[in-house]
PDB file of C-alpha atoms in Angstrom:
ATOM      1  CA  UNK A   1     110.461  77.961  86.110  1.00  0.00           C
ATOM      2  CA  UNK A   2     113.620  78.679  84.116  1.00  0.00           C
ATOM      3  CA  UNK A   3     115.158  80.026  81.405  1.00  0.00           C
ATOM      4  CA  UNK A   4     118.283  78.206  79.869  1.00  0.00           C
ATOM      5  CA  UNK A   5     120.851  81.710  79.018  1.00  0.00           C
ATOM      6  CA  UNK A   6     124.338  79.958  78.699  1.00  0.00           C
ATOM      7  CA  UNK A   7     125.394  76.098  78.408  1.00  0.00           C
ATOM      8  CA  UNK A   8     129.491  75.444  79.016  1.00  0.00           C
ATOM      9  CA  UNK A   9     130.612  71.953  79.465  1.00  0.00           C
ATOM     10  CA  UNK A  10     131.312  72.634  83.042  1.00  0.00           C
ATOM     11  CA  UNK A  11     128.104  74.656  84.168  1.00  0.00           C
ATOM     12  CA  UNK A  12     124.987  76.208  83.387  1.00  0.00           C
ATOM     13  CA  UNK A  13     123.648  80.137  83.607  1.00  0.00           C
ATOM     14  CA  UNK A  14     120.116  80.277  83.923  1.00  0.00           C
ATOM     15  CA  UNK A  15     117.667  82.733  84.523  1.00  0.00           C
ATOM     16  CA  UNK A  16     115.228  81.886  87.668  1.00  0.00           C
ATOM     17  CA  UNK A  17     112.096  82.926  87.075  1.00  0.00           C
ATOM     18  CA  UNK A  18     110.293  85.217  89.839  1.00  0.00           C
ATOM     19  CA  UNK A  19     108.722  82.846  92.820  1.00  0.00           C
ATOM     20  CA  UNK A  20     110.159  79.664  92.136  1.00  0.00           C
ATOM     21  CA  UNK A  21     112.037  78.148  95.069  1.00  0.00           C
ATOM     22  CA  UNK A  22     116.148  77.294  95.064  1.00  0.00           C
ATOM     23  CA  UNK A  23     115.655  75.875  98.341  1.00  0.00           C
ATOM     24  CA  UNK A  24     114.910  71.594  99.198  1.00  0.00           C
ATOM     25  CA  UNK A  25     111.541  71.103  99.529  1.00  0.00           C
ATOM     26  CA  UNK A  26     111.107  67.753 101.143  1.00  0.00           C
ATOM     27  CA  UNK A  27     114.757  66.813 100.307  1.00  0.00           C
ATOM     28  CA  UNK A  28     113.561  67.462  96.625  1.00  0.00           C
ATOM     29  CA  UNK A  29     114.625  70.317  94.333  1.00  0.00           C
ATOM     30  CA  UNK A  30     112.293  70.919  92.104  1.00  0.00           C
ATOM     31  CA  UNK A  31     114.030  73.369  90.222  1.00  0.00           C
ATOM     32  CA  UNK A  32     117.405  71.694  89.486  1.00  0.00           C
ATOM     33  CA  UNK A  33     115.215  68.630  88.812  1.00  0.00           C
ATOM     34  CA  UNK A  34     113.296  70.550  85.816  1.00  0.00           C
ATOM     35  CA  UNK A  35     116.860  72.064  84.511  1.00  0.00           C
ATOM     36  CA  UNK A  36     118.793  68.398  84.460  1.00  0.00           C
ATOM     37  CA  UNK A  37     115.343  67.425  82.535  1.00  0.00           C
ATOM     38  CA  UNK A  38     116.097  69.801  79.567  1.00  0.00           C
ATOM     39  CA  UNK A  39     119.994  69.830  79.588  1.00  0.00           C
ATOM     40  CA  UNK A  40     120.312  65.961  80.035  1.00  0.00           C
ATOM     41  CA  UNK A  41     122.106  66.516  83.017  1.00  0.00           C
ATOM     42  CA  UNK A  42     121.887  63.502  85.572  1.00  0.00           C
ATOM     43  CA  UNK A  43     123.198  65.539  88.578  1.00  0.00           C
ATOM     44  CA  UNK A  44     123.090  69.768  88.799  1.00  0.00           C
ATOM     45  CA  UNK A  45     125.290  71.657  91.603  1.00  0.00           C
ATOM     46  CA  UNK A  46     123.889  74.387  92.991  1.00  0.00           C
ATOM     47  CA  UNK A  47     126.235  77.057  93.207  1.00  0.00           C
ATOM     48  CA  UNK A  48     124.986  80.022  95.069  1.00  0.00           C
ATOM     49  CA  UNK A  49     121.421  81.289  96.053  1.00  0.00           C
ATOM     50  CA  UNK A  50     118.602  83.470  95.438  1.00  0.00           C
ATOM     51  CA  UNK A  51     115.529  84.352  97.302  1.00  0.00           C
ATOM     52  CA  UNK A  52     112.041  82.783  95.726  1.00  0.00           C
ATOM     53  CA  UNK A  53     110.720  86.049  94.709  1.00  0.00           C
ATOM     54  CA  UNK A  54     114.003  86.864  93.572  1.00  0.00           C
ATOM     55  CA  UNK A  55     114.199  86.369  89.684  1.00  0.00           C
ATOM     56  CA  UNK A  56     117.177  86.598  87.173  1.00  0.00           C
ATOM     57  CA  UNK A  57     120.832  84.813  86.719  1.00  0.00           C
ATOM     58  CA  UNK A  58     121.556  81.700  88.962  1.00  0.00           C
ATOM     59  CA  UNK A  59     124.895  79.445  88.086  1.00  0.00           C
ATOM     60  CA  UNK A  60     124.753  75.489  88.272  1.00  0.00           C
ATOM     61  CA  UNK A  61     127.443  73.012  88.508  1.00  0.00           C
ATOM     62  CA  UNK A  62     127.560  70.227  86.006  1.00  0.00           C
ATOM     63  CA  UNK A  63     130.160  67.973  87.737  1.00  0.00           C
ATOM     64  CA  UNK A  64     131.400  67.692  91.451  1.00  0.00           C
ATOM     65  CA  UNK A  65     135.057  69.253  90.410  1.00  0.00           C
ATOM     66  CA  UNK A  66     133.423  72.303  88.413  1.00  0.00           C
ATOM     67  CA  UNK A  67     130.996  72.605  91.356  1.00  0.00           C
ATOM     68  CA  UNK A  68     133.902  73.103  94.092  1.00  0.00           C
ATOM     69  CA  UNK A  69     135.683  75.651  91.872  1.00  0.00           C
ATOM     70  CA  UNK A  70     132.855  77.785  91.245  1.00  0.00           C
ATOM     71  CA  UNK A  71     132.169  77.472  95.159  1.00  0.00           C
ATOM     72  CA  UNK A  72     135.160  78.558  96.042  1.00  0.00           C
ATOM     73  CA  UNK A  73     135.391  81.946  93.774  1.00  0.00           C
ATOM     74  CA  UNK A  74     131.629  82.811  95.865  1.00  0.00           C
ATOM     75  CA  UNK A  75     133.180  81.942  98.988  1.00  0.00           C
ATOM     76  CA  UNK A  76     136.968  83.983  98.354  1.00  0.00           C
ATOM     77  CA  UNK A  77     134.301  86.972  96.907  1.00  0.00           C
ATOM     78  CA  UNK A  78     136.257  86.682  93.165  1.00  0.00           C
ATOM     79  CA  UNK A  79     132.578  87.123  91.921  1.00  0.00           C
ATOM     80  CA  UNK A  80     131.290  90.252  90.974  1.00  0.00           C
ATOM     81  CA  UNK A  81     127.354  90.290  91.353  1.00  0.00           C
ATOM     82  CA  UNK A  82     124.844  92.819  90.261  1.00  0.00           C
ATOM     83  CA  UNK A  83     121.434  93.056  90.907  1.00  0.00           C
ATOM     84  CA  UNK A  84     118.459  95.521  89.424  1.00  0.00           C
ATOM     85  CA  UNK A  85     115.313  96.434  92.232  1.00  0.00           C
ATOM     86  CA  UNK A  86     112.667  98.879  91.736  1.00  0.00           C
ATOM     87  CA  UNK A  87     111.422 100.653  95.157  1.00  0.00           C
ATOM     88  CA  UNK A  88     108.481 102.402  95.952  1.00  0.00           C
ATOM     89  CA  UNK A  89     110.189 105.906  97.396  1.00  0.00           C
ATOM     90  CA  UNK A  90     112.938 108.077  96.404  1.00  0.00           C
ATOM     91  CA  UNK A  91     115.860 106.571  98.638  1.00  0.00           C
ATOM     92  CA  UNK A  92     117.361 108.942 101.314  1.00  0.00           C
ATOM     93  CA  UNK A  93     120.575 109.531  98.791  1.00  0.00           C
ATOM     94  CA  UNK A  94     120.785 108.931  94.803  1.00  0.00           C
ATOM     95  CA  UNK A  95     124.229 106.206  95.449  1.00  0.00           C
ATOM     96  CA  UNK A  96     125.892 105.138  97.759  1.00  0.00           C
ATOM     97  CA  UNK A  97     127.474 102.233 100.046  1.00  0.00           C
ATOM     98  CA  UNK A  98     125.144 100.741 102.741  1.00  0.00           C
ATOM     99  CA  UNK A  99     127.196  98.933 105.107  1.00  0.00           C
ATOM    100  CA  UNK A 100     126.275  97.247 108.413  1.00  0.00           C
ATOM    101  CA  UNK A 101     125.959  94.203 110.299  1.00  0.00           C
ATOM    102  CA  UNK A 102     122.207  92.104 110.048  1.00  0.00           C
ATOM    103  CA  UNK A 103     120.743  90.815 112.560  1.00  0.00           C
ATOM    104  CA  UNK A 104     117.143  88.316 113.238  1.00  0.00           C
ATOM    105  CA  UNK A 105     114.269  91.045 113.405  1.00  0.00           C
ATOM    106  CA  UNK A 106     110.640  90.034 113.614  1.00  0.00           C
ATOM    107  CA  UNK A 107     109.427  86.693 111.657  1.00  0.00           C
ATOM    108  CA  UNK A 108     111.385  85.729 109.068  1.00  0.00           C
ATOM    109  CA  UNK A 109     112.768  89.215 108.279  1.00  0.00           C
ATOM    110  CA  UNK A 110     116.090  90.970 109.219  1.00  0.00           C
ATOM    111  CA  UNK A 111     117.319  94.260 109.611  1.00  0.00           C
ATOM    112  CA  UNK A 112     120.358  96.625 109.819  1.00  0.00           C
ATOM    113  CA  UNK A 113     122.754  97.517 112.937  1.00  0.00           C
ATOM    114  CA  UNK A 114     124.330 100.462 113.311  1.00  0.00           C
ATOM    115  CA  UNK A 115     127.758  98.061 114.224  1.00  0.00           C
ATOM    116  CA  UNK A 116     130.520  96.328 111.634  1.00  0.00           C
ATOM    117  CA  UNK A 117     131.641  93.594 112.569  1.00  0.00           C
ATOM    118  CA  UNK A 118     131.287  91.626 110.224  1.00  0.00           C
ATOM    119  CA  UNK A 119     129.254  93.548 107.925  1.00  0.00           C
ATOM    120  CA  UNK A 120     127.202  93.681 104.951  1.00  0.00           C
ATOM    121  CA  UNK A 121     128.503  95.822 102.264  1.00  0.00           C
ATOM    122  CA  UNK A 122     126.359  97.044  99.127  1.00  0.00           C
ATOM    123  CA  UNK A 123     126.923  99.628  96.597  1.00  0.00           C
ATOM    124  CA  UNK A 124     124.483 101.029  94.958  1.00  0.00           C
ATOM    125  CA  UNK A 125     123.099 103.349  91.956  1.00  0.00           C
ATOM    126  CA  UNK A 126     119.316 104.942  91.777  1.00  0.00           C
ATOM    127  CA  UNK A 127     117.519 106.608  88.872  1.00  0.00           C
ATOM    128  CA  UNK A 128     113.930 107.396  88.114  1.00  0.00           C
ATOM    129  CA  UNK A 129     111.969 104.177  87.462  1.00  0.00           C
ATOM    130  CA  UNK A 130     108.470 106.345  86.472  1.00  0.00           C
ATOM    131  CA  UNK A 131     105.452 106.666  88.735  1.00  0.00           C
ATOM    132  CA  UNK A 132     107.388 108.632  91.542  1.00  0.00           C
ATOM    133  CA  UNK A 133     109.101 104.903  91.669  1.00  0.00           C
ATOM    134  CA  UNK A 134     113.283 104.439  91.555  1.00  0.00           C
ATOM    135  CA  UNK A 135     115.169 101.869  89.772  1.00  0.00           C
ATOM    136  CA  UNK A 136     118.225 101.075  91.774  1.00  0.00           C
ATOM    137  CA  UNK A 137     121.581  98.860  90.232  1.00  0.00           C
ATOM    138  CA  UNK A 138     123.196  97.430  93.639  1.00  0.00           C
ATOM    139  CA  UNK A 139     126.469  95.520  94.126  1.00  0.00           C
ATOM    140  CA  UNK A 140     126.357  92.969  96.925  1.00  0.00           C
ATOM    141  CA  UNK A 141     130.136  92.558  98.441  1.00  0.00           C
ATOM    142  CA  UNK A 142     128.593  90.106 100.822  1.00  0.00           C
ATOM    143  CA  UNK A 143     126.040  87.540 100.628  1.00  0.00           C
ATOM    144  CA  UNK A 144     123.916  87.982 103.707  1.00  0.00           C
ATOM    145  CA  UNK A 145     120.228  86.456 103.743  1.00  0.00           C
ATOM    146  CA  UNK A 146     117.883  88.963 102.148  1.00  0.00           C
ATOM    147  CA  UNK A 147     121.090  92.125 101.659  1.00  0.00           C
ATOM    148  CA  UNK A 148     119.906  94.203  99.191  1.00  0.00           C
ATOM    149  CA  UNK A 149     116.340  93.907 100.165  1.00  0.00           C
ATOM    150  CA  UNK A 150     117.506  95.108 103.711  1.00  0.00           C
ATOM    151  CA  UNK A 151     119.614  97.729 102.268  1.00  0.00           C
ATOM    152  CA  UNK A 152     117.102  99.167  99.968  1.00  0.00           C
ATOM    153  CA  UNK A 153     114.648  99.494 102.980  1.00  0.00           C
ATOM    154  CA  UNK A 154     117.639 101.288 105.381  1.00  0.00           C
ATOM    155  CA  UNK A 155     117.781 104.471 102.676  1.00  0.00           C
ATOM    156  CA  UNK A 156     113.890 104.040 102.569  1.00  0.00           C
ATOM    157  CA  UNK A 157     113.076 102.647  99.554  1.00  0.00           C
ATOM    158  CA  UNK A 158     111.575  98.952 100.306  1.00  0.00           C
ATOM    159  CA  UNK A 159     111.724  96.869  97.309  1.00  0.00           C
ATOM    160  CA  UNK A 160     108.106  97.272  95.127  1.00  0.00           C
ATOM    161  CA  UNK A 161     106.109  93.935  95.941  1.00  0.00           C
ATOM    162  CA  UNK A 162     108.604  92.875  98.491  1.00  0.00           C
ATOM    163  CA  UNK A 163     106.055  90.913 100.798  1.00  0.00           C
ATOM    164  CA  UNK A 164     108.342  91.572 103.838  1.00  0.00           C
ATOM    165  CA  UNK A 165     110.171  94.999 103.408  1.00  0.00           C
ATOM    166  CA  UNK A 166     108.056  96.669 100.628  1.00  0.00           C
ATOM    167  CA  UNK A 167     104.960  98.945 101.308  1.00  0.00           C
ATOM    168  CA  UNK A 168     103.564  98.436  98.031  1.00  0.00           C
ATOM    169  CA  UNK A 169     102.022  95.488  96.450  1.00  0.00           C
ATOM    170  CA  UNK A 170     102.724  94.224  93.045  1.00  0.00           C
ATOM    171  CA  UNK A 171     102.342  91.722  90.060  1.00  0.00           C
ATOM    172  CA  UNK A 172     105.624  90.189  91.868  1.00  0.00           C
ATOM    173  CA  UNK A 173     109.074  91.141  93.872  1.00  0.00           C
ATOM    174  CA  UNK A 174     111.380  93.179  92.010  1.00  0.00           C
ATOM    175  CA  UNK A 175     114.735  91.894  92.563  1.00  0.00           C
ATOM    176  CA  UNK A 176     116.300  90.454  89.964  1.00  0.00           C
ATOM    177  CA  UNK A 177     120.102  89.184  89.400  1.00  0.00           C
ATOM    178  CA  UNK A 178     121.298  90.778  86.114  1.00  0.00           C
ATOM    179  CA  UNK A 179     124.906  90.195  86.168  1.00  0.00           C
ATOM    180  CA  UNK A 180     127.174  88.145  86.845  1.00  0.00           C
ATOM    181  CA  UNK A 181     131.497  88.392  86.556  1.00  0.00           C
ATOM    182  CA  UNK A 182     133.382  85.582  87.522  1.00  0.00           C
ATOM    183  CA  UNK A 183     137.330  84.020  86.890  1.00  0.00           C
ATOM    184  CA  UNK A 184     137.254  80.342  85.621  1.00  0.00           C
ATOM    185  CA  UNK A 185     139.699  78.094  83.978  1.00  0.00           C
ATOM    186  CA  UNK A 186     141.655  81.263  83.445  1.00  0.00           C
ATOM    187  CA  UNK A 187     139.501  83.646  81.760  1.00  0.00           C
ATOM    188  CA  UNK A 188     136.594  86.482  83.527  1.00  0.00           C
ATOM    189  CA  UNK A 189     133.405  85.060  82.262  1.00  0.00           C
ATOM    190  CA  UNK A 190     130.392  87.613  82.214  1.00  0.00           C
ATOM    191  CA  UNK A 191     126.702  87.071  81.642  1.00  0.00           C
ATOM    192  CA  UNK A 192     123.923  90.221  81.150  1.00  0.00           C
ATOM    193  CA  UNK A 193     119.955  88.782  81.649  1.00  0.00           C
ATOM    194  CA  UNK A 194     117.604  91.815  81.317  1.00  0.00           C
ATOM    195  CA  UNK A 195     114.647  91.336  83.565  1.00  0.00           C
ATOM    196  CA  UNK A 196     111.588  90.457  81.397  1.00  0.00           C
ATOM    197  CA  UNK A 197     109.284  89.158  83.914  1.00  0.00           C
ATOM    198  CA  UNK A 198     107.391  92.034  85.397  1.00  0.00           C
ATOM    199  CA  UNK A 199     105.198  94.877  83.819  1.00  0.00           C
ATOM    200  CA  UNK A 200     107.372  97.566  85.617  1.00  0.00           C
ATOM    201  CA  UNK A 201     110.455  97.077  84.059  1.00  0.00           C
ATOM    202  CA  UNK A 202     108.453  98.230  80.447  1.00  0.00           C
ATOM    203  CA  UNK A 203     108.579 101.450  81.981  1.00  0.00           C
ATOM    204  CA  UNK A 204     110.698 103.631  79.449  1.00  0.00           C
ATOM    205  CA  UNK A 205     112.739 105.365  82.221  1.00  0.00           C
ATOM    206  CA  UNK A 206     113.956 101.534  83.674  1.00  0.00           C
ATOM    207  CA  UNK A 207     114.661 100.611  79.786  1.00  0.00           C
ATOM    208  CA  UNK A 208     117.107 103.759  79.887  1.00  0.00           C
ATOM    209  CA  UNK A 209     118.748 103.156  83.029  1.00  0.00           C
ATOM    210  CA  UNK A 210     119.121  99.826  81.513  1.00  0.00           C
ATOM    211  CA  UNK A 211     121.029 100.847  78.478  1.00  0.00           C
ATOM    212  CA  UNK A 212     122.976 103.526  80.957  1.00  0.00           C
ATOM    213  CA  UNK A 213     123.908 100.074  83.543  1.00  0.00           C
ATOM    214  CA  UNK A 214     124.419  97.677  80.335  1.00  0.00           C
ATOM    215  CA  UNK A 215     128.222  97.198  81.631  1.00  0.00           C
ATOM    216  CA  UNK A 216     127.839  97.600  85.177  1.00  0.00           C
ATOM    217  CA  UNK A 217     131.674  95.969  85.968  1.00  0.00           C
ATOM    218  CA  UNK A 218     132.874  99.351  84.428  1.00  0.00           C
ATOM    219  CA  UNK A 219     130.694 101.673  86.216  1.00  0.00           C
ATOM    220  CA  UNK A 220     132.652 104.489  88.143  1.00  0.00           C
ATOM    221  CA  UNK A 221     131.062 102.510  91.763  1.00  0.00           C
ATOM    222  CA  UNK A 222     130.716 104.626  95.046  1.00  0.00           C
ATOM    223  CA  UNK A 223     134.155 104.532  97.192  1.00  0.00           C
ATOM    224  CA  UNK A 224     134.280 101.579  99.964  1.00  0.00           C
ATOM    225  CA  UNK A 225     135.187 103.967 102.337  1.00  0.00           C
ATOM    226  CA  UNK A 226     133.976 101.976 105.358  1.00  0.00           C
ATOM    227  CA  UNK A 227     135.066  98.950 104.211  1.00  0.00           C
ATOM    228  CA  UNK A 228     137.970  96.990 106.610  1.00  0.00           C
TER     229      UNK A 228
END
C-alpha cells in the first residue's frame, strides 16, 4: 500500500502506492491503519489528499499540534506541490498555466469553465515521454478535486490510464506526487519520490525529463499572468 520515504518526530512522508484509497471506507482508513502498524504510531493525521489512482508523496501527522500546523501551511498555500503525469497526445502548447474555474460535469467527473472566479491555477512543463506519449511536470496552486487531471485533458492530453479523462488504457493512472516543499518549525523541508510503480516511466525519454525536473522548486515556471 505504502512506502515509508521520511520519518520526523512530528510527521511522516510516504509514498502512496497507485490505487489504494486515502478516503474512509466505512469510517475505517485502511491506509493510515497499515502506516501506524509499521511506524508504531497509535493515531496518524491525515494531512492533505490524493486521488486512489493517484500514486507518489502523501504527508501524515503524528500528533494533533503537528497535524494543525501542517494543515494550515496547505490551507494558507505555503506548500509548493509538484506532480509528474504521462498523457496520451501532444498537449495543445509545450508549458503553460491552465487556469479556470471547475465545475460538476457528468458522473463523478469535472471539467473546466471558461470563468475565474475562484479558479484553479496549474503550471505546467511537457516533454516527450516515447511512443508519440508526453511526460508533463505540473504545479497545482490550488487544490481542486481531480486539477491536474482536468487540466491535462483542457490542452488535450488526458492523463494515460486515467479511467475518467484518459482515452487510453493502461497497467494503472499516471499521476503521481513527486515533490513536495513546505516551511515547518522554521526551516523549508523538501522531499523528491521518483515514480517506480508503472512500466511507462522506464521509458528512457521520462528518465531524462526526470533528471532535467530533479529540482523542480528552481525551475524557471511559466508567468501567472492570469492569476488575481
Amino acid at each position: 500500500m505504502f512506502t515509508l520515504v521520511h520519518q520526523h518526530p512530528d510527521f511522516l512522508v510516504i509514498n502512496k502506492h497507485p490505487g489504494v484509497s486515502v478516503h474512509k471506507d466505512d469510517g475505517d482508513q485502511p491506509l493510515l491503519a497499515e502506516v501506524a502498524k509499521q511506524t508504531g504510531d497509535e493515531k496518524l493525521y491525515l494531512i492533505h489528499r490524493l486521488d486512489k489512482m493517484t500514486s507518489g508523496l502523501l504527508l501524515l501527522g503524528r500528533n494533533r499540534q503537528a497535524a494543525a500546523e501542517l494543515s494550515g501551511n496547505f490551507a494558507k498555500r505555503d506548500v509548493e506541490k509538484f506532480y509528474l503525469a504521462i498523457g496520451t497526445k501532444k498537449p495543445k502548447k509545450k508549458q503553460g498555466v491552465v487556469i479556470g474555474d471547475m465545475s460538476r460535469s457528468r458522473r463523478s467527473s469535472w471539467k473546466l469553465d471558461s470563468t475565474k472566479d475562484n479558479p484553479a491555477i496549474t503550471q505546467f512543463f511537457s516533454t516527450a515521454a516515447g511512443n508519440g506519449r508526453r511526460c508533463f511536470l505540473c504545479k497545482p496552486h490550488t487544490g481542486k478535486t481531480h486539477q491536474i487531471r482536468v487540466a491535462l485533458k483542457s490542452v488535450g492530453s488526458g492523463i494515460t490510464g486515467d479511467e475518467i479523462y484518459g482515452n487510453e488504457e493502461a497497467d494503472r493512472g499516471y499521476l503521481h506526487a513527486y515533490a513536495l516543499s513546505f516551511p515547518y518549525k522554521g526551516e523549508t523541508l523538501q522531499f523528491i519520490c521518483v515514480p517506480e510503480n508503472g512500466e511507462l516511466w522506464q521509458a528512457e525519454e521520462v528518465k531524462q525529463a526526470l533528471a532535467e525536473w530533479a529540482t523542480p522548486w528552481l525551475l524557471a515556471w511559466p508567468k501567472l499572468s492570469g492569476k488575481s
